[in-house]
Coordinates of C-alpha atoms in Angstrom, one line a residue:
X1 CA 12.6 6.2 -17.3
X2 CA 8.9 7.3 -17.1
X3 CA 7.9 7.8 -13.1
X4 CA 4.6 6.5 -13.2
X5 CA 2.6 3.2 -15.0
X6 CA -0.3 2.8 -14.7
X7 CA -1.9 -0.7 -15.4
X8 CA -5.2 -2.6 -14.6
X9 CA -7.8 -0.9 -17.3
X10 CA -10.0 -2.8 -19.4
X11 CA -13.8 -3.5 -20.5
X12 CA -16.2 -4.3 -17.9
X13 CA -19.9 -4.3 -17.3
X14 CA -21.7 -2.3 -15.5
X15 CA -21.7 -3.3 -11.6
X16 CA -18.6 -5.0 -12.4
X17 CA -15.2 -3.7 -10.5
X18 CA -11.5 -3.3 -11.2
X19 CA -8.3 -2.7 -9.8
X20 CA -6.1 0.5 -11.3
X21 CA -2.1 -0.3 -10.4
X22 CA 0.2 2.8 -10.8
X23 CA 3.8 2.0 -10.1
X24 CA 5.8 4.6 -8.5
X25 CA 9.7 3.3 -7.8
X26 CA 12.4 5.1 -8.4
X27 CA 10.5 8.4 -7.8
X28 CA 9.9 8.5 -3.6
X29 CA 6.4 9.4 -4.2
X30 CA 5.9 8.0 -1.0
X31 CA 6.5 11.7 0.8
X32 CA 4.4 13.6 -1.1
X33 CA 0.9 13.5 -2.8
X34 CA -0.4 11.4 -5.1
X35 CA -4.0 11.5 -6.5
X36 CA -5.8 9.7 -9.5
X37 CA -7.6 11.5 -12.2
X38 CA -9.5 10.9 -15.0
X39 CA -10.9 12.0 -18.0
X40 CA -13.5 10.9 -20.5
X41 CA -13.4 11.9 -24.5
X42 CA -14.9 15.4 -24.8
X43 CA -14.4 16.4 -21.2
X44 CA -12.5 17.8 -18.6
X45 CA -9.6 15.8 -16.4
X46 CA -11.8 15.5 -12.9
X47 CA -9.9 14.3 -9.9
X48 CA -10.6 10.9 -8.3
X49 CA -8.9 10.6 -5.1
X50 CA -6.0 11.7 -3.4
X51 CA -3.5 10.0 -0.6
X52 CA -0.7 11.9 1.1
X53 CA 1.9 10.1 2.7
X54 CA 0.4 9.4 5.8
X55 CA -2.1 7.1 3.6
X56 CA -5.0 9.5 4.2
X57 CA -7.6 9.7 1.8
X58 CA -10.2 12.0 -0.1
X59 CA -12.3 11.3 -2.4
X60 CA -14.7 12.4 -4.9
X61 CA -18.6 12.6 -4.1
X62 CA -19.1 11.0 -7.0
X63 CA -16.7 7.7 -6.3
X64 CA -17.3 7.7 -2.5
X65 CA -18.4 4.3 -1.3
X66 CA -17.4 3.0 -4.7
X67 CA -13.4 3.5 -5.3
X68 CA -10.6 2.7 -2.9
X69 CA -7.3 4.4 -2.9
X70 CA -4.3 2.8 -1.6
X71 CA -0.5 2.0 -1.6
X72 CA 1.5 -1.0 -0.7
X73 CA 3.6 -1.4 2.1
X74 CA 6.5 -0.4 0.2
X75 CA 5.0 2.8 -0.8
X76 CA 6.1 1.9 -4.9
X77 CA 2.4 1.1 -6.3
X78 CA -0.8 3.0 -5.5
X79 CA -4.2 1.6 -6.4
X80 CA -7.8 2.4 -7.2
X81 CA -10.4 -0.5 -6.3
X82 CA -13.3 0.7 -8.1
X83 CA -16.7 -1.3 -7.8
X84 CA -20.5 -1.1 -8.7
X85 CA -19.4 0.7 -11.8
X86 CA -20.9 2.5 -13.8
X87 CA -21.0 4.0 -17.5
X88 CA -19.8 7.0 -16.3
X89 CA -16.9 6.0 -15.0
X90 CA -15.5 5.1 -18.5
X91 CA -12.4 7.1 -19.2
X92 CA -8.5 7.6 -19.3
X93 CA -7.5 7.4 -15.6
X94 CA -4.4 8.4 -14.7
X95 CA -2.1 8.5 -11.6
X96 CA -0.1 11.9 -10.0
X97 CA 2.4 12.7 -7.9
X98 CA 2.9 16.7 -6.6
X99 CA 6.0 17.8 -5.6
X100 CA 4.8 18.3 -2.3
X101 CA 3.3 16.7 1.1
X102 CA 0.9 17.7 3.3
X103 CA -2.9 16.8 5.2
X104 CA -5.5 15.1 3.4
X105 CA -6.7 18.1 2.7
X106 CA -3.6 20.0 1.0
X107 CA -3.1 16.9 -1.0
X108 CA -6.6 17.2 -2.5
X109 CA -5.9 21.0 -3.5
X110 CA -2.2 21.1 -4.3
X111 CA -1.3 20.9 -8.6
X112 CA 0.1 17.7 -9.5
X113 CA 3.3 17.9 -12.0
X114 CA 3.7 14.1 -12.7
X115 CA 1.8 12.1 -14.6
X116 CA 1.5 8.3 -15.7
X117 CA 0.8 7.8 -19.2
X118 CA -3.3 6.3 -18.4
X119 CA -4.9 3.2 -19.0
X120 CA -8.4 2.8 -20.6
X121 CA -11.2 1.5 -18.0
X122 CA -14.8 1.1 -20.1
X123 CA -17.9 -0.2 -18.5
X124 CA -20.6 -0.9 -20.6
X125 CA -24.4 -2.2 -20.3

């Protein structure tokens, strides 16, 4: 049983928005931190956002004011609203979950062991 799918990716222009689903049951993920990354072709995995289980957030400087992280009530499926995007923010984006909990802060430092698979988001002019 894989821990984490994500789902939501696809094509979209630029300015255009999405939302990234990542669906957690089955692992408690609601306790500890979870984050989004991503990565484009030729470059390093950059982290998005992060959450910790008290639904704080932190965010990238370059997503802030543009991406959302969140969870539903049932803490089972985070999300990533993304809007006004950009070519840039084509890549693999992936969900995480680290074995651990903690402040805004520790989640955005701590190493995440547990990863979703990725789905594709491309924006295009």
């Amino acid at each position: 049983q894989v821990p984490l799918v994500e789902s939501g990716g696809g094509s979209v222009q630029v300015g255009g928005s999405l939302r990234l689903s990542c669906k957690a049951s089955g692992y408690g993920a609601s306790n500890y931190c979870t984050a989004w990354f991503r990565q484009a072709p030729g470059n390093r995995r950059e982290k998005i956002a992060t959450l910790n289980a008290h639904d704080s957030t932190m965010y990238a400087d370059f997503v802030k004011g543009r991406f959302t992280m969140s969870r539903d009530n049932a803490k089972t499926t985070l999300y990533l609203d993304m809007k006004s995007l950009k070519p840039d923010d084509t890549g693999m984006y992936y969900c995480a979950v680290a074995r651990r909990g903690g402040f805004a802060a520790i989640c955005w430092g701590v190493e995440y062991e547990i990863w979703g698979q990725g789905t594709q988001v491309t924006v295009s002019s």
